[in-house]
Coordinates of C-alpha atoms and ligand atoms in Angstrom, one line a residue:
X17 CA 0.0 0.0 0.0
X18 CA 1.6 3.2 1.2
X19 CA 0.5 5.2 -1.8
X20 CA -1.7 8.2 -2.2
X21 CA -4.9 7.6 -4.1
X22 CA -4.5 10.9 -5.9
X23 CA -1.0 10.0 -7.1
X24 CA -1.9 6.6 -8.2
X25 CA -4.9 7.8 -10.2
X26 CA -3.2 10.3 -12.4
X27 CA -0.7 9.9 -15.2
X28 CA 2.5 11.8 -14.7
X29 CA 3.7 13.5 -18.0
X30 CA 7.4 12.7 -17.5
X31 CA 9.1 16.1 -18.0
X32 CA 12.9 16.0 -18.6
X33 CA 15.7 17.0 -16.2
X34 CA 17.4 20.3 -16.4
X35 CA 20.3 19.3 -18.6
X36 CA 21.7 22.6 -19.7
X37 CA 22.1 26.1 -18.3
X38 CA 19.4 28.6 -19.2
X39 CA 18.0 32.1 -18.7
X40 CA 14.4 33.3 -18.2
X41 CA 12.4 36.1 -16.7
X42 CA 11.0 34.1 -13.8
X43 CA 12.2 30.8 -12.3
X44 CA 9.9 28.9 -10.0
X45 CA 11.3 26.2 -7.6
X46 CA 8.6 23.7 -6.7
X47 CA 5.9 21.9 -8.8
X48 CA 3.2 21.7 -6.2
X49 CA -0.1 23.7 -6.6
X50 CA 1.6 26.9 -5.5
X51 CA 4.5 26.8 -7.9
X52 CA 2.3 25.6 -10.8
X53 CA -0.3 28.3 -10.3
X54 CA 2.4 30.9 -10.1
X55 CA 4.1 29.6 -13.3
X56 CA 0.8 29.5 -15.1
X57 CA -0.3 33.0 -14.2
X58 CA 3.2 34.5 -14.9
X59 CA 3.2 32.8 -18.3
X60 CA -0.3 34.1 -19.0
X61 CA 0.9 37.6 -18.3
X62 CA 3.7 37.3 -20.8
X63 CA 6.7 36.3 -18.7
X64 CA 9.2 33.7 -19.9
X65 CA 9.0 31.1 -17.1
X66 CA 10.9 28.0 -16.1
X67 CA 9.7 25.7 -13.3
X68 CA 11.9 23.1 -11.6
X69 CA 10.9 20.3 -9.3
X70 CA 13.1 18.0 -7.2
X71 CA 10.8 15.1 -8.0
X72 CA 7.6 15.0 -10.2
X73 CA 5.0 17.8 -10.3
X74 CA 2.2 17.3 -7.8
X75 CA 4.1 14.5 -6.1
X76 CA 4.8 16.2 -2.8
X77 CA 2.3 17.6 -0.3
X78 CA -0.2 18.6 -3.1
X79 CA -0.6 14.9 -4.1
X80 CA -0.9 13.7 -0.5
X81 CA -3.7 15.7 1.1
X82 CA -7.4 15.2 1.4
X83 CA -8.5 16.9 -1.8
X84 CA -10.5 19.6 0.0
X85 CA -10.8 23.0 -1.8
X86 CA -12.3 25.0 1.0
X87 CA -12.4 28.3 2.8
X88 CA -13.2 26.4 6.0
X89 CA -9.8 25.9 7.6
X90 CA -11.0 24.4 10.9
X91 CA -10.9 27.2 13.6
X92 CA -9.1 30.1 11.8
X93 CA -11.2 33.3 11.4
X94 CA -11.6 33.9 15.2
X95 CA -7.9 33.3 15.7
X96 CA -7.0 35.9 13.0
X97 CA -9.5 38.4 14.3
X98 CA -8.0 38.1 17.8
X99 CA -4.5 38.7 16.6
X100 CA -4.9 41.1 13.7
X101 CA -8.6 42.3 13.6
X102 CA -11.7 41.6 11.5
X103 CA -10.4 43.2 8.3
X104 CA -7.4 40.8 8.1
X105 CA -9.7 37.8 8.9
X106 CA -12.0 39.0 6.0
X107 CA -9.0 39.5 3.7
X108 CA -7.8 35.9 4.5
X109 CA -11.3 34.6 3.6
X110 CA -11.6 36.7 0.4
X111 CA -8.2 35.5 -0.7
X112 CA -9.0 31.9 -0.2
X113 CA -12.5 32.2 -1.7
X114 CA -10.8 33.8 -4.8
X115 CA -8.6 30.7 -4.9
X116 CA -11.6 28.3 -4.9
X117 CA -13.2 30.4 -7.7
X118 CA -10.0 30.5 -9.6
X119 CA -9.7 26.7 -9.6
X120 CA -13.3 26.2 -10.7
X121 CA -13.0 28.8 -13.5
X122 CA -9.7 27.3 -14.8
X123 CA -11.2 23.8 -14.8
X124 CA -14.4 24.9 -16.6
X125 CA -12.6 27.1 -19.2
X126 CA -10.1 24.3 -20.1
X127 CA -12.5 21.4 -19.6
X128 CA -10.0 19.7 -17.1
X129 CA -11.0 16.3 -16.0
X130 CA -10.1 16.1 -12.3
X131 CA -13.2 15.0 -10.4
X132 CA -14.1 18.6 -9.4
X133 CA -17.4 19.3 -7.8
X134 CA -19.0 21.8 -5.4
X135 CA -19.8 20.3 -2.1
X136 CA -20.2 21.2 1.6
X137 CA -17.8 21.2 4.5
X138 CA -18.4 20.8 8.3
X139 CA -16.2 21.5 11.2
X140 CA -17.6 19.7 14.3
X141 CA -17.1 19.4 18.0
X142 CA -17.8 16.8 20.7
X143 CA -16.5 18.6 23.8
X144 CA -17.6 21.7 25.7
X145 CA -14.3 23.5 24.8
X146 CA -14.8 22.6 21.2
X147 CA -18.3 24.0 21.2
X148 CA -17.1 27.2 22.7
X149 CA -14.5 27.5 19.9
X150 CA -17.1 26.7 17.3
X151 CA -19.5 29.4 18.7
X152 CA -16.7 32.0 18.6
X153 CA -15.7 31.0 15.1
X154 CA -19.3 31.0 13.8
X155 CA -19.9 34.6 15.1
X156 CA -16.7 35.8 13.3
X157 CA -17.8 33.9 10.1
X158 CA -21.1 35.7 10.1
X159 CA -19.4 39.0 10.7
X160 CA -17.2 38.4 7.6
X161 CA -20.3 37.4 5.7
X162 CA -19.5 33.8 5.0
X163 CA -22.3 31.5 3.7
X164 CA -22.5 29.2 6.7
X165 CA -24.9 27.7 9.3
X166 CA -24.7 26.3 12.8
X167 CA -26.1 22.8 13.0
X168 CA -26.4 20.0 15.6
X169 CA -26.3 16.9 13.3
X170 CA -24.1 15.7 10.5
X171 CA -25.5 14.0 7.4
X172 CA -23.1 11.0 8.2
X173 CA -23.4 8.5 11.0
X174 CA -21.4 10.4 13.5
X175 CA -22.7 11.9 16.7
X176 CA -21.6 15.5 17.4
X177 CA -22.5 18.3 19.8
X178 CA -22.5 20.9 17.1
X179 CA -20.9 21.9 13.8
X180 CA -20.5 24.8 11.4
X181 CA -21.6 24.0 7.8
X182 CA -19.9 25.9 5.0
X183 CA -21.9 25.8 1.8
X184 CA -20.4 26.1 -1.7
X185 CA -16.9 24.8 -1.1
X186 CA -15.4 22.2 -3.5
X187 CA -13.4 19.0 -4.0
X188 CA -11.2 17.6 -6.7
X189 CA -8.3 15.2 -7.4
X190 CA -5.3 17.5 -6.8
X191 CA -2.7 15.4 -8.7
X192 CA -5.0 15.2 -11.8
X193 CA -5.4 19.0 -11.5
X194 CA -1.7 19.6 -11.3
X195 CA -0.9 17.3 -14.2
X196 CA -3.4 19.2 -16.3
X197 CA -2.2 22.6 -15.0
X198 CA 1.3 21.5 -16.2
X199 CA -0.2 20.9 -19.7
X200 CA -1.6 24.5 -19.7
X201 CA 1.7 25.9 -18.5
X202 CA 3.5 24.2 -21.4
X203 CA 0.8 25.6 -23.8
X204 CA 1.6 29.1 -22.5
X205 CA 5.2 28.6 -23.6
X206 CA 6.9 27.9 -20.2
X207 CA 9.2 25.0 -19.4
X208 CA 8.9 22.4 -16.7
X209 CA 11.9 20.3 -15.4
X210 CA 11.4 17.3 -13.1
X211 CA 13.9 15.4 -11.0
X212 CA 16.2 18.4 -10.8
X213 CA 16.8 19.3 -7.2
X214 CA 18.1 22.8 -6.7
X215 CA 20.9 22.9 -4.1
X216 CA 22.2 26.5 -4.4
X217 CA 20.7 30.0 -4.8
X218 CA 22.7 33.1 -5.6
X219 CA 21.0 36.4 -5.0
X220 CA 21.6 39.4 -7.1
X221 CA 20.1 41.7 -9.7
X222 CA 19.8 38.5 -11.6
X223 CA 19.4 35.4 -9.4
X224 CA 21.0 32.0 -10.2
X225 CA 19.7 28.6 -9.1
X226 CA 21.9 25.5 -9.5
X227 CA 21.3 21.8 -9.5
X228 CA 23.7 19.4 -7.8
X229 CA 25.1 18.6 -11.3
X230 CA 26.1 22.2 -11.8
X231 CA 23.3 23.1 -14.3
X232 CA 21.8 26.5 -13.6
X233 CA 19.0 28.9 -14.4
X234 CA 19.5 32.7 -14.3
X235 CA 16.4 34.8 -13.8
X236 CA 15.2 38.3 -13.0
X237 CA 12.7 37.0 -10.4
X238 CA 12.8 33.8 -8.4
X239 CA 9.9 32.1 -6.6
X240 CA 10.6 29.7 -3.8
X241 CA 7.5 27.4 -3.7
X242 CA 9.2 24.2 -2.7
X243 CA 7.2 23.6 0.5
X244 CA 10.0 24.9 2.8
X245 CA 12.3 27.8 1.6
X246 CA 15.6 26.0 1.9
X247 CA 17.3 29.2 0.9
X248 CA 16.0 31.9 3.2
X249 CA 18.3 34.9 2.8
X250 CA 18.9 35.0 6.6
X251 CA 15.2 35.5 7.2
X252 CA 15.0 32.7 9.7
X253 CA 12.1 30.8 8.2
X254 CA 13.3 27.7 10.0
X255 CA 12.5 29.4 13.3
X256 CA 9.0 30.3 12.1
X257 CA 7.8 27.1 10.6
X258 CA 6.8 24.1 12.6
X259 CA 6.9 20.7 10.7
X260 CA 3.9 18.4 11.2
X261 CA 3.2 14.9 9.9
X262 CA -0.2 13.4 9.5
X263 CA -1.6 10.2 8.0
X264 CA -4.5 9.3 5.7
X265 CA -6.2 6.0 4.9
X266 CA -8.8 5.4 2.1
X267 CA -11.2 2.5 2.1
X268 CA -14.2 1.4 0.1
X269 CA -17.6 2.2 1.6
X270 CA -21.0 0.8 0.7
X271 CA -22.7 4.1 1.8
X272 CA -22.9 5.4 -1.7
X273 CA -25.3 8.3 -0.9
X274 CA -22.9 10.0 1.6
X275 CA -21.1 13.1 0.5
X276 CA -19.1 16.0 1.9
X277 CA -16.1 16.9 3.9
X278 CA -15.8 17.0 7.7
X279 CA -13.1 17.9 10.3
X280 CA -13.0 17.8 14.1
X281 CA -12.1 20.7 16.3
X282 CA -11.2 18.4 19.2
X283 CA -8.2 16.1 19.5
X284 CA -7.4 13.6 18.2
X285 CA -8.1 15.5 15.0
X286 CA -10.1 13.6 12.4
X287 CA -10.6 14.6 8.8
X288 CA -13.3 12.8 6.9
X289 CA -14.0 13.0 3.1
X290 CA -16.2 11.0 0.9
X291 CA -15.0 10.8 -2.7
X292 CA -15.8 8.9 -5.9
X293 CA -12.6 6.9 -6.7
X294 CA -12.3 4.7 -9.8
X295 CA -16.1 4.6 -10.0
X296 CA -16.5 3.5 -6.4
X297 CA -17.1 5.4 -3.2
X298 CA -14.0 5.9 -1.1
X299 CA -13.9 7.2 2.4
X300 CA -10.8 9.2 3.3
X301 CA -9.9 9.5 7.0
X302 CA -7.0 11.7 8.1
X303 CA -5.5 12.5 11.4
X304 CA -3.0 11.3 14.0
X305 CA -0.7 14.3 13.3
X306 CA 2.5 14.8 15.3
X307 CA 5.6 16.9 15.1
X308 CA 8.1 15.5 12.7
X309 CA 10.6 13.3 14.5
X310 CA 8.3 12.8 17.5
X311 CA 6.1 10.0 16.4
X312 CA 5.0 7.4 18.9
X313 CA 5.7 3.7 18.6
X314 CA 2.3 2.9 17.2
X315 CA 1.0 2.3 13.7
X316 CA -1.0 5.4 12.9
X317 CA -2.6 3.9 9.9
X318 CA -4.1 1.1 12.0
X319 CA -5.5 3.7 14.4
X320 CA -7.3 5.5 11.6
X321 CA -8.5 2.2 10.1
X322 CA -10.0 1.2 13.4
X323 CA -11.8 4.6 13.6
X324 CA -13.2 4.1 10.1
X325 CA -14.3 0.5 11.0
X326 CA -16.0 1.4 14.3
X327 CA -17.7 4.6 13.1
X328 CA -18.5 3.9 9.4
X329 CA -18.1 0.1 9.0
X330 CA -15.3 0.5 6.5
X331 CA -13.0 -2.5 6.5
X332 CA -11.6 -2.8 2.9
X333 CA -8.8 -0.2 2.8
X334 CA -6.9 0.2 -0.4
X335 CA -4.7 3.2 0.2
X336 CA -2.7 4.8 3.0
X337 CA -0.2 7.7 2.8
X338 CA 1.3 10.4 4.9
X339 CA 2.0 14.1 4.4
X340 CA 4.2 16.8 5.9
X341 CA 2.9 20.3 6.5
X342 CA 4.4 23.4 7.9
X343 CA 2.5 25.4 10.6
X344 CA 3.2 29.1 11.2
X345 CA 2.9 30.6 14.7
X346 CA -0.2 32.7 13.6
X347 CA -1.7 30.0 11.4
X348 CA -1.4 32.2 8.3
X349 CA 1.0 31.4 5.4
X350 CA 4.0 33.4 4.3
X351 CA 3.4 34.6 0.8
X352 CA 5.3 37.5 -0.8
X353 CA 8.8 39.0 -0.9
X354 CA 11.4 36.8 0.9
X355 CA 12.3 39.7 3.3
X356 CA 12.1 43.5 3.5
X357 CA 15.3 44.1 1.4
X358 CA 15.1 41.4 -1.3
X359 CA 12.9 42.6 -4.1
X360 CA 13.2 39.9 -6.6
X361 CA 12.9 36.7 -4.6
X362 CA 9.4 35.6 -3.5
X363 CA 8.3 32.8 -1.1
X364 CA 5.2 30.7 -0.6
X365 CA 5.2 28.5 2.4
X366 CA 3.5 27.6 5.8
X367 CA 0.1 26.7 4.4
X368 CA -1.0 25.1 7.8
X369 CA -2.5 22.1 6.1
X370 CA -4.7 24.1 3.8
X371 CA -2.4 24.2 0.8
X372 CA -4.9 23.7 -2.0
X373 CA -6.5 27.1 -1.5
X374 CA -3.5 28.9 0.2
X375 CA -1.2 27.5 -2.5
X376 CA -3.4 28.7 -5.3
X377 CA -3.8 32.0 -3.6
X378 CA 0.1 32.2 -3.4
X379 CA 0.2 31.9 -7.2
X380 CA -2.4 34.8 -7.5
X381 CA -0.5 37.0 -5.0
X382 CA 3.0 36.4 -6.3
X383 CA 2.2 36.8 -10.0
X384 CA 0.4 40.1 -9.2
X385 CA 3.4 41.3 -7.1
X386 CA 5.8 40.4 -9.9
X387 CA 3.8 41.8 -12.8
X388 CA 1.8 44.7 -11.2
X389 CA 4.0 45.4 -8.1
X390 CA 1.0 45.0 -5.8
X391 CA -1.7 42.6 -4.6
X392 CA -4.9 43.2 -2.5
X393 CA -3.8 40.4 -0.2
X394 CA -0.1 41.4 0.1
X395 CA -0.3 42.8 3.6
X396 CA -2.2 40.0 5.2
X397 CA 0.2 37.3 4.0
X398 CA 3.4 39.4 4.2
X399 CA 6.2 37.0 5.3
X400 CA 7.9 39.9 7.2
X401 CA 4.9 40.6 9.5
X402 CA 6.3 41.0 13.0
X403 CA 3.6 39.5 15.1
X404 CA 4.6 36.0 14.1
X405 CA 7.6 36.5 16.4
X406 CA 5.6 37.7 19.4
X407 CA 3.6 34.6 20.1
X408 CA 3.7 31.7 22.6
X409 CA 3.7 29.3 19.6
X410 CA 6.9 30.9 18.3
X411 CA 8.7 30.7 21.7
X412 CA 7.4 27.1 22.3
X413 CA 8.6 25.9 18.9
X414 CA 12.1 27.4 19.2
X415 CA 12.4 26.3 22.9
X416 CA 11.5 22.8 21.7
X417 CA 14.0 22.9 18.8
X418 CA 16.8 23.9 21.3
X419 CA 15.8 21.1 23.6
X420 CA 15.7 18.5 20.8
X421 CA 19.1 19.7 19.5
X422 CA 20.8 19.3 22.9
X423 CA 19.0 16.0 23.7
X424 CA 20.1 14.5 20.4
X425 CA 23.7 15.4 21.0
X426 CA 23.6 13.8 24.5
X427 CA 22.3 10.5 23.2
X428 CA 25.6 8.7 22.5
X429 CA 24.3 5.5 20.9
X430 CA 24.8 1.8 21.5
X431 CA 28.2 0.0 21.4
X432 CA 26.5 -3.2 20.5
X433 CA 26.2 -3.3 16.7
X434 CA 24.2 -6.5 16.5
X435 CA 21.1 -5.5 14.4
X436 CA 18.4 -7.9 13.2
X437 CA 16.5 -7.8 9.9
X438 CA 14.0 -4.9 9.8
X439 CA 15.5 -3.3 12.9
X440 CA 17.3 0.0 13.4
X441 CA 19.7 1.2 16.1
X442 CA 21.7 4.3 16.9
X443 CA 25.3 3.0 17.3
X444 CA 28.6 4.4 18.3
X445 CA 31.5 3.7 15.9
X446 CA 35.0 5.2 15.7
X447 CA 34.0 7.9 18.2
X448 CA 30.9 9.0 16.2
X449 CA 27.1 8.4 16.3
X450 CA 25.5 6.6 13.4
X451 CA 22.1 5.4 12.5
X452 CA 22.0 1.8 11.3
X453 CA 19.2 -0.2 9.7
X454 CA 19.2 -3.7 8.4
X455 CA 16.7 -4.3 5.6
X456 CA 14.7 -7.5 5.1
X457 CA 17.3 -8.9 2.7
X458 CA 19.9 -8.6 5.4
X459 CA 21.8 -5.6 4.0
X460 CA 23.0 -3.1 6.6
X461 CA 22.9 0.6 6.0
X462 CA 24.9 2.9 8.4
X463 CA 24.5 6.6 7.9
X464 CA 25.7 9.7 9.7
X465 CA 22.5 11.0 11.4
X466 CA 23.4 14.6 12.0
X467 CA 20.9 16.5 9.9
X468 CA 22.6 18.3 6.9
X469 CA 20.3 21.3 7.3
X470 CA 21.4 22.8 10.7
X471 CA 22.9 19.9 12.5
X472 CA 20.1 18.5 14.8
X473 CA 20.2 14.7 15.5
X474 CA 17.7 12.7 13.5
X475 CA 15.1 10.3 15.0
X476 CA 14.0 7.0 13.6
X477 CA 10.5 6.8 12.1
X478 CA 9.6 3.1 12.2
X479 CA 6.3 3.4 10.2
X480 CA 8.1 4.9 7.2
X481 CA 11.6 3.5 7.8
X482 CA 13.2 6.9 7.6
X483 CA 15.4 9.2 9.6
X484 CA 13.4 12.4 10.5
X485 CA 14.6 15.7 11.9
X486 CA 12.6 17.0 14.9
X487 CA 14.0 20.5 14.4
X488 CA 12.7 21.7 11.0
X489 CA 11.3 18.6 9.3
X490 CA 13.9 17.2 6.9
X491 CA 13.6 13.5 6.3
X492 CA 16.0 10.9 4.8
X493 CA 15.5 7.3 3.8
X494 CA 17.6 4.7 5.5
X495 CA 20.1 4.8 2.7
X496 CA 20.7 8.5 3.4
X497 CA 18.7 10.0 0.4
X498 CA 16.6 13.1 1.0
X499 CA 12.8 12.5 1.3
X500 CA 11.9 16.0 2.5
X501 CA 13.8 19.3 2.8
X502 CA 14.8 21.8 3.9
X503 CA 18.1 19.8 3.8
X504 CA 19.7 19.8 0.4
X505 CA 22.5 17.3 1.0
X506 CA 22.0 13.6 1.6
X507 CA 23.4 11.8 4.6
X508 CA 26.9 10.3 4.3
X509 CA 27.3 6.5 4.7
X510 CA 29.8 5.2 7.3
X511 CA 33.4 5.6 6.1
X512 CA 32.4 8.3 3.6
X513 CA 33.2 11.1 6.1
X514 CA 31.0 13.5 8.1
X515 CA 27.8 15.1 6.8
X516 CA 28.1 18.6 5.4
X517 CA 25.9 21.1 7.3
X518 CA 24.4 23.9 5.2
X519 CA 27.1 26.6 5.5
X520 CA 25.0 29.4 4.1
X521 CA 22.4 29.2 6.9
X522 CA 25.0 28.6 9.7
Ligands
LIG4 FE1 16.9 21.8 10.2 FE2 17.3 19.2 10.4 S1 15.8 20.2 9.3 S2 18.4 20.8 11.4

C-alpha cells in the first residue's frame, strides 16, 4: 500500500531533467499547486517562465492531502480576528475564496477532468471546549459574511454536539489537476523540469539557481515554492515554521449516498471526506498528526482504520499515505517577498494544512506582485509581518528545537552493533554516532544521522523507515537519500566522512 490515491490515479507527464544552463524572466522552484499556479499566471501575463521540481510535479504535499478546496480551515477566522482584527480575517477569507473560484473557472474554461465538484464542509465538536471555539468561530464567520450555518447533526453516521456548515466549497483530485495545469503551462510557452533538485541559490540583480550537477538557471525574479524555503536569505524561516506529519487512509464504503467533507475541532483530530474513486465510493480518513521526529511507537494507519471501521463500517482499505505540513505561529501562510530588502525573490510556504487554497492564492498574489507590483492580499500574508515572532507558539517551537538539539547530542548511541533484519539502532562507531538499519534482505545501512540542514540529530520513524529531523522537518531514507527538505544534502554513509551542514544558513 503506502501510496496516495491521488498520485496513483493520475498519469505523470514525465518532464525531462534540467540538462543545460538557461535564462528566463522568472524561475519557480517547486511543482506543487503553489509553484504551478504561479508559473501558469506569470506565463499568461507574458513572462518567460521555467519551473523546476526535485521530483515529479504534484508528487509532494499537493498529491498527498485530502482533496478539499475549502475556505473552512477548521478554527481560523476567530484566531486571525483576535491577533490582527476583523479586516485581516476577512481578507484571508476573500483570498481563499478567490482561490476556490480561480480553480473552478480554470477547470471549466479548459475542460479539465479532475473530479471537481462543489460540495459542503463541516467543522464539528464533541466537547464543551470545542463547542465554545465553534461558537466564537461562527460569530466571526457571520461578521465576515460567509455563507454558513450552525447545525447540531451531520449527514453522516457520527454523533456530534455541534458543527459549522460551509456551503459552496469544493473538492477535486489534486494530482490530476496539477498534471493538467502542467499541460496548460507548457501551452503558454513555459518549461517544466522534473527530477532536478536545486541545491544552491545566488541572490543578485539576476538570481542564479543551481542543481547538484552544476546546471543553472539565471532569472530576474525567483519564486521559492518548494514547501520549505531551503534558501531563506537570513530571514529565519526555519524558526517560524513548525513541521507536522499526518496520515490518511482510504477505504471502500457501501454508503454510496454519503457526501461531503468533515473535520473535528477536538483532538485527536479527524478529517473525513467521501469521494468517488475509480467509479466506487471511497472514504478518506485523516489524522494522528504529530511533530516530525516525535512520532509514537504505534501504527497510525491502524488507528485511523479502526476509527473508520467502528464509526463507518469500513474494512476494505486500499490506500494509505502520509504528508508533511508546515505550521506558522499565527496559522497564516508566508506569501510575498522573501524579506524586506530582497525585491526579486518571493516565497510561498507555511500553508498550515490548507495548501490547495492557500497554495493557489500564493500563485495569484506572487504573480500580481511580480507583474503589477501589488496585490490586494499582500499585507495580510506578508512574510515579514512582525507578530509571528511575538507569540507563545513561536517561543514554544524554538524552545522545543533547542531542547531537541541538545537532547540529540547527548544520546551517544549503542556500542552493541548486532542488528536484526527490519531493525534500526543508533550506534557508536569510531567515536561517532550513526544510524543503522538492516533491511529485510539482510543488507546493513549505516549513515551519519546529524541533519545536513542545521545539525540536529535525527530520530528513527519506524512506520516509514526513515530518519526524521525534529527541528525543521527534513527526512531521509535509511540509505541517506533526501525525502523532504529543507536539507539539500543527503546523509553520508559510514566511512564516507561526516555530513556537510548547510554553511550558508549557519
Ligand atoms: Fe533543520 Fe534538520 S531540518 S536541522
